[in-house]
mmCIF file of C-alpha atoms in Angstrom:
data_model
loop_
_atom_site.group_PDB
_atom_site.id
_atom_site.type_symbol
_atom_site.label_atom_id
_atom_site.label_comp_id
_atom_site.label_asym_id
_atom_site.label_seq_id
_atom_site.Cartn_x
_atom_site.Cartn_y
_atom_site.Cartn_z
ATOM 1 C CA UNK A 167 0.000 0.000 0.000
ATOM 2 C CA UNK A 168 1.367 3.881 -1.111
ATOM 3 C CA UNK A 169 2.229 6.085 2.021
ATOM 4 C CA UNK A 170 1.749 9.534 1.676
ATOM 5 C CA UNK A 171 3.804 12.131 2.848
ATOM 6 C CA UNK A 172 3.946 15.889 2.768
ATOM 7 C CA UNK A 173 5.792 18.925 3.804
ATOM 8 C CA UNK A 174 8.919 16.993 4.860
ATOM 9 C CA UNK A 175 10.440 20.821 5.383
ATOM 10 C CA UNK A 176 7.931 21.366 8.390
ATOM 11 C CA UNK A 177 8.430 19.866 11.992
ATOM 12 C CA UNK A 178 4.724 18.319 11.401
ATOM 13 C CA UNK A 179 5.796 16.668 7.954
ATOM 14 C CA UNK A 180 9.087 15.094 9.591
ATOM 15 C CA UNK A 181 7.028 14.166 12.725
ATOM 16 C CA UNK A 182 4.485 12.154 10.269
ATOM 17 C CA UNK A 183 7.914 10.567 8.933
ATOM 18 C CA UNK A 184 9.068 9.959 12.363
ATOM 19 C CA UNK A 185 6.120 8.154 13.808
ATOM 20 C CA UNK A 186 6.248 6.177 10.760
ATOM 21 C CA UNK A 187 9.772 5.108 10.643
ATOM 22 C CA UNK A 188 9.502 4.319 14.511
ATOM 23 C CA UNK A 189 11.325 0.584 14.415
ATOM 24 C CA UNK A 190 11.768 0.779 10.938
ATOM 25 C CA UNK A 191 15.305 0.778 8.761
ATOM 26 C CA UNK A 192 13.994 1.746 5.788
ATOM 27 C CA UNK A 193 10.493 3.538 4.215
ATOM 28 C CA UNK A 194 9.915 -0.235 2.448
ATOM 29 C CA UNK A 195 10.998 -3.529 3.099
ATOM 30 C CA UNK A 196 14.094 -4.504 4.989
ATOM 31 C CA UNK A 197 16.523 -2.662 2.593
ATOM 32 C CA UNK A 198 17.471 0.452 0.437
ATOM 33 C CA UNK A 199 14.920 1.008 -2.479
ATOM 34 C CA UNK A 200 13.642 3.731 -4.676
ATOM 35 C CA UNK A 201 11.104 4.650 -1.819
ATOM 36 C CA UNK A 202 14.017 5.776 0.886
ATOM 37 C CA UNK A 203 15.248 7.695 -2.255
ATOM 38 C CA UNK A 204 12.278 9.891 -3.023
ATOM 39 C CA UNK A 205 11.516 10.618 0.274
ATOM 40 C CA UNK A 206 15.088 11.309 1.033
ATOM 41 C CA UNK A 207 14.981 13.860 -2.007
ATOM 42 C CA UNK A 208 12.079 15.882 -0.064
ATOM 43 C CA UNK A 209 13.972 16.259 3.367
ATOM 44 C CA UNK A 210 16.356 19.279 3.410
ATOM 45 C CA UNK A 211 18.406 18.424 6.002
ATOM 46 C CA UNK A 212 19.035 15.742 8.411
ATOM 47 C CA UNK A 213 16.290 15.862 10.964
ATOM 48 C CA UNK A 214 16.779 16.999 14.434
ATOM 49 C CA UNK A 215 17.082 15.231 17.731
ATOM 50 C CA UNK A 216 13.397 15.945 18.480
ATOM 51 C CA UNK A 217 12.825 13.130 15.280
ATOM 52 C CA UNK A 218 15.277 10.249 16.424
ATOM 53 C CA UNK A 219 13.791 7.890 14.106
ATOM 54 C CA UNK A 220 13.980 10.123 10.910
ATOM 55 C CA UNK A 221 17.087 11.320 11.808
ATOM 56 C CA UNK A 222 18.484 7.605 12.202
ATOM 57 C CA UNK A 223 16.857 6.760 8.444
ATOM 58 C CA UNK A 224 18.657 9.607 6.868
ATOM 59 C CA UNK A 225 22.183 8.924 8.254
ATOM 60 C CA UNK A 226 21.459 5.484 6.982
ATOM 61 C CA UNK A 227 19.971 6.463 3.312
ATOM 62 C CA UNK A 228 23.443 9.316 3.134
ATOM 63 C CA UNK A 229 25.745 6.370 3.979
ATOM 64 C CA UNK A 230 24.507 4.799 1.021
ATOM 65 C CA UNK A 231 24.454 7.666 -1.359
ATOM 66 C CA UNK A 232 27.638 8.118 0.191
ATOM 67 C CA UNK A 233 29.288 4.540 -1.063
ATOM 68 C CA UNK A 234 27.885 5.179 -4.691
ATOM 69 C CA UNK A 235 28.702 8.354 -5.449
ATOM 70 C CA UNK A 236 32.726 8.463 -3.541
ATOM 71 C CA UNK A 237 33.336 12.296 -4.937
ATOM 72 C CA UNK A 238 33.757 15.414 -2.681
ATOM 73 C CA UNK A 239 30.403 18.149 -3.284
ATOM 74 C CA UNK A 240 31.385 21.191 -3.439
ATOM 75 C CA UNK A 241 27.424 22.439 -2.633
ATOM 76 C CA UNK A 242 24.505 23.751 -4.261
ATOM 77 C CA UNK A 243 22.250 26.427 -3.405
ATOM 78 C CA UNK A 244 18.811 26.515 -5.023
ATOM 79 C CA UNK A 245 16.324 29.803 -5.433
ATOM 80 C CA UNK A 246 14.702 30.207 -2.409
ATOM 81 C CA UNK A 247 16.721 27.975 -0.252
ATOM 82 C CA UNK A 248 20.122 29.636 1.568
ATOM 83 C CA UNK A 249 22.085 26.235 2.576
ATOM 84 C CA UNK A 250 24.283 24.277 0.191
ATOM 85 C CA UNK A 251 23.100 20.869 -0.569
ATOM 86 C CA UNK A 252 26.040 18.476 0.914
ATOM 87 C CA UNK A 253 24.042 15.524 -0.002
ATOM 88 C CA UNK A 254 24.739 13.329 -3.414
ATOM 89 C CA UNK A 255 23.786 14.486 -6.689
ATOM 90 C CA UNK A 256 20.415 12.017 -6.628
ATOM 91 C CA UNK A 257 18.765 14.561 -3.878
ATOM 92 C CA UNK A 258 18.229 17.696 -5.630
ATOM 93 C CA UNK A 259 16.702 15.091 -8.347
ATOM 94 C CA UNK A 260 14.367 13.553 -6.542
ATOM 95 C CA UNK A 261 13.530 17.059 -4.891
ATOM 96 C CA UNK A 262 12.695 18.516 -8.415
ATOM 97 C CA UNK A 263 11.095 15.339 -9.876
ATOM 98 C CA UNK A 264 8.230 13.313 -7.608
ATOM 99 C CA UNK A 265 7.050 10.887 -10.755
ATOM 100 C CA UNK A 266 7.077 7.326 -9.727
ATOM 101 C CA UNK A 267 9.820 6.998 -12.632
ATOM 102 C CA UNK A 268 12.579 7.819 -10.324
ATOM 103 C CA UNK A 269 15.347 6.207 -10.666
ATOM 104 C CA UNK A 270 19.073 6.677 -8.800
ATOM 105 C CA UNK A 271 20.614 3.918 -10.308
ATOM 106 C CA UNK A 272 18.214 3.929 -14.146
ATOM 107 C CA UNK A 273 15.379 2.333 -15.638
ATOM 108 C CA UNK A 274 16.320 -1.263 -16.152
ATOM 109 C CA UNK A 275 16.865 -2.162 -20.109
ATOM 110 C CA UNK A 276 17.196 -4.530 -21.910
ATOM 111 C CA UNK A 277 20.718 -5.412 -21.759
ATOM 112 C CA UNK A 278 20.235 -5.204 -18.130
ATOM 113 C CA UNK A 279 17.642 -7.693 -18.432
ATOM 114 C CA UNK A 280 19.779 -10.076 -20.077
ATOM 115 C CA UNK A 281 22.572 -9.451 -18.148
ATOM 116 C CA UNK A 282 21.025 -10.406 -14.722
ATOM 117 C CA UNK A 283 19.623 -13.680 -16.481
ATOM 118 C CA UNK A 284 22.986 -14.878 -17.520
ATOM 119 C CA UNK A 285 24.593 -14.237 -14.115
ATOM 120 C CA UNK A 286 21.409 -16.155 -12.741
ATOM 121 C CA UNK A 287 22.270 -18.582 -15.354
ATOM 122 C CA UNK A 288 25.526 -18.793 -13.954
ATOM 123 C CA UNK A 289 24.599 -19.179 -10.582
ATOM 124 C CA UNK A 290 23.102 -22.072 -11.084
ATOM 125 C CA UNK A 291 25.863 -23.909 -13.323
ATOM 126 C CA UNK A 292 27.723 -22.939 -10.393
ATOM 127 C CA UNK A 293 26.151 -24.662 -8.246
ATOM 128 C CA UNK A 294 25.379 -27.698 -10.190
ATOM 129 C CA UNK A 295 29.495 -28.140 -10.477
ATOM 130 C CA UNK A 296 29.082 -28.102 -6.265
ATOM 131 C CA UNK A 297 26.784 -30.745 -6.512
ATOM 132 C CA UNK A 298 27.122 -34.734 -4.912
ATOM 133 C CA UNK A 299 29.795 -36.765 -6.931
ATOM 134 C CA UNK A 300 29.464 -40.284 -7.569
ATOM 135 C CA UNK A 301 32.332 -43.163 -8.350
ATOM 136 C CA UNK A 302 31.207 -45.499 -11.143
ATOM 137 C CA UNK A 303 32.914 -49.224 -12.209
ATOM 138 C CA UNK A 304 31.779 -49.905 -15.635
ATOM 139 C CA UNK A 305 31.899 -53.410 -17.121
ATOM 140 C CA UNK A 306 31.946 -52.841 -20.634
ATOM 141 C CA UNK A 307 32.037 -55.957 -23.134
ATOM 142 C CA UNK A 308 33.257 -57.022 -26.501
ATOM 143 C CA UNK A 309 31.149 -58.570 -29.373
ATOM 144 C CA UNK A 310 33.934 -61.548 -29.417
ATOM 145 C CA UNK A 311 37.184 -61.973 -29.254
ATOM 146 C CA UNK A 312 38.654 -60.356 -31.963
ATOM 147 C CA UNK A 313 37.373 -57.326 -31.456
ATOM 148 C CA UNK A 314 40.267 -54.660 -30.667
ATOM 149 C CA UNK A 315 40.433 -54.137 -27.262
ATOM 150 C CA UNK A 316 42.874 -50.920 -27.576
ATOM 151 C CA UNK A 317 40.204 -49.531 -29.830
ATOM 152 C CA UNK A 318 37.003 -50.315 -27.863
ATOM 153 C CA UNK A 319 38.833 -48.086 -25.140
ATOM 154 C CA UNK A 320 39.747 -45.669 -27.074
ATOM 155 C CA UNK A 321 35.713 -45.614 -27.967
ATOM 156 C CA UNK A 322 34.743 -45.590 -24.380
ATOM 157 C CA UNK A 323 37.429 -42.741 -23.035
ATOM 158 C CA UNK A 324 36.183 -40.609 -26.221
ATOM 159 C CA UNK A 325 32.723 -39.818 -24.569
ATOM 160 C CA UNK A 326 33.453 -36.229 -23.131
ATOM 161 C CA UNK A 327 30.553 -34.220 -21.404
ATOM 162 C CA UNK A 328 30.599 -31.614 -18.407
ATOM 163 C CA UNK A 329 30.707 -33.815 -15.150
ATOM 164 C CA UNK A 330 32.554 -36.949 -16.656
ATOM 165 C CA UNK A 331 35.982 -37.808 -15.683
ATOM 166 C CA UNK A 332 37.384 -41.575 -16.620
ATOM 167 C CA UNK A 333 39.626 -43.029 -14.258
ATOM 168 C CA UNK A 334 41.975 -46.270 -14.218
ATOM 169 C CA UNK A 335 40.816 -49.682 -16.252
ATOM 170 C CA UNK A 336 41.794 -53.170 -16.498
ATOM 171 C CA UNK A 337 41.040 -55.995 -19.057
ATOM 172 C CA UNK A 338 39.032 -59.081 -17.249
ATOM 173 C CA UNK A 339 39.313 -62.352 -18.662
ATOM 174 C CA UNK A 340 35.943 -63.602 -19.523
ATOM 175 C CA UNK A 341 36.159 -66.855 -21.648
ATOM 176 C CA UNK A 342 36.871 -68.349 -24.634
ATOM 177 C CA UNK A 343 39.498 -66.195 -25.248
ATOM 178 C CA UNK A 344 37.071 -63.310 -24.408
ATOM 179 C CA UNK A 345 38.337 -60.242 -22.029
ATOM 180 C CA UNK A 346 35.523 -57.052 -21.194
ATOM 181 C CA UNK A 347 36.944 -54.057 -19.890
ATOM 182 C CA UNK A 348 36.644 -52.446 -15.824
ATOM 183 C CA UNK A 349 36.857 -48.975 -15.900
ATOM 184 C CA UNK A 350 36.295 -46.447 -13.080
ATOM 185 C CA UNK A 351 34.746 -43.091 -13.847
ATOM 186 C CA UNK A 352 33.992 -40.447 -11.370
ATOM 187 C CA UNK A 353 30.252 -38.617 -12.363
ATOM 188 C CA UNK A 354 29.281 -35.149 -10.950
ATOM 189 C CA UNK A 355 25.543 -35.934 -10.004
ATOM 190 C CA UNK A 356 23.646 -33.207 -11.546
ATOM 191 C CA UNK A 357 25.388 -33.165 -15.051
ATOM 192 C CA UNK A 358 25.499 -36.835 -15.750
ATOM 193 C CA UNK A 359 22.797 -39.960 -15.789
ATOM 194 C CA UNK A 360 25.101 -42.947 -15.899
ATOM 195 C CA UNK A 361 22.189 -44.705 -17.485
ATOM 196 C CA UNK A 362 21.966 -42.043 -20.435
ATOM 197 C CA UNK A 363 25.537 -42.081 -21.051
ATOM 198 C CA UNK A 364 25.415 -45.883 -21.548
ATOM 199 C CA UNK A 365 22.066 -46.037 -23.742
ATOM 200 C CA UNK A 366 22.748 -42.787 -25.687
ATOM 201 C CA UNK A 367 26.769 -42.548 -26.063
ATOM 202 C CA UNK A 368 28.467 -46.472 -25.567
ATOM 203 C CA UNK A 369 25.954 -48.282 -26.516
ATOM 204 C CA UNK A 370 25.453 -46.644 -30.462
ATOM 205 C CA UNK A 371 27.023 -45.676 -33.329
ATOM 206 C CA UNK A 372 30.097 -45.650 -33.294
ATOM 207 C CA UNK A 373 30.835 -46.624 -30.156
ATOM 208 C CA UNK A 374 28.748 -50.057 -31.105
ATOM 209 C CA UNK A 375 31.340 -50.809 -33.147
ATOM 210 C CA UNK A 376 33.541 -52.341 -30.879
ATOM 211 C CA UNK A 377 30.670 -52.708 -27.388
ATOM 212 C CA UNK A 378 28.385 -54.899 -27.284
ATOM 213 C CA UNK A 379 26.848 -54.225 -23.642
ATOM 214 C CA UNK A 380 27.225 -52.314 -20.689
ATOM 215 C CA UNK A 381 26.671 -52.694 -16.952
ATOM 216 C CA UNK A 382 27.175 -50.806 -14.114
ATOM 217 C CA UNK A 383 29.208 -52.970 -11.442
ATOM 218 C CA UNK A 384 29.528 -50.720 -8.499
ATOM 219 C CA UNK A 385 27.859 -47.190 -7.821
ATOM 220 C CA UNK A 386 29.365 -45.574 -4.533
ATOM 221 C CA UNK A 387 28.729 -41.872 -3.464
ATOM 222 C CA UNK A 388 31.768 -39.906 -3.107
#
């Protein structure tokens, strides 16, 4: 809901503001937002001791006006008014300008947009990297034995995807003549389905070439 105030340059307009920001940090919410800045714009100087409250509020709101804009004023004086404005460069702004427009830091674009959606983007990559890790132990088998060995690993350690590391391997005598290969891989979670990577990387063209099946022989959370 909109809160109203007026004649923030008379003890009864900062007294409305003072009753109002009894307990309170800010005008809205729990932090800094365009609110604290309009109203901030309206009050001429930092309110008295009789208005502990308001006072409090707009040694807060100057801090942060302070931290964005770091360089020295030099003052202002406006028509009608004999003090120079030692506040930053947003206050005389938002004193000349009441639209609900008002903006200290802009009006969001487009590029703005797009920029906060790719560092949300990011975020979230982020932390699907920090995400559980698993160690895998693959069995993966021939078609007979003549198939090339050297190459059917070559086929297996040629599967690259985000979250996939392959780790040591051995050749296991089967029978006949037959050996299937052990190899460890270490999975991050989030980024890769063990199950996919069999049916929709080892298990086809060209990889099928050389593998004839696939099973997982040990799963273990890391």
């Amino acid at each position: 809901m909109a809160v109203t105030f007026s004649d923030l340059h008379t003890e009864s307009g900062l007294k409305t503001l003072d009753e109002f920001l009894s307990g309170k940090a800010y005008v809205s919410g729990d932090q800094l937002t365009k609110d604290d800045i309009k109203v901030y714009g309206f009050v001429s100087e930092k309110p008295g001791s009789s208005f502990p409250s308001a006072a409090k509020w707009f040694d807060v709101v100057s801090s942060h006006l302070a931290a964005s804009f770091p360089g020295k004023a030099q003052g202002v004086k406006f028509a009608g008014q004999g003090a120079p404005a030692e506040a930053a460069p947003a206050k005389a702004a938002a004193a000349a300008d009441d639209d609900d427009d008002l903006d200290l830091f802009g009006d969001e674009t487009e590029e703005d947009k797009k920029a906060a959606e790719e560092r949300e983007a990011a975020k979230k990559t982020a932390k699907k990297k920090e995400s559980g890790k698993s160690s895998v132990l693959l069995d993966v088998k021939p078609w007979d034995d003549e198939t090339d060995m050297k190459k059917l690993e070559e086929a297996v350690r040629s599967i690259q995807m985000e979250g996939l590391l392959w780790g040591a391997s051995k050749l296991v005598p089967v029978g006949y003549g037959i050996k299937k290969l052990q190899i460890m891989m270490t999975i991050v979670d989030d980024l890769v389905s063990v199950d996919s990577l069999i049916e929709e990387h080892l298990t086809v063209e060209p990889c099928n070439e050389y593998i004839q099946s696939c099973d997982i022989v040990a799963f273990n959370k890391i």
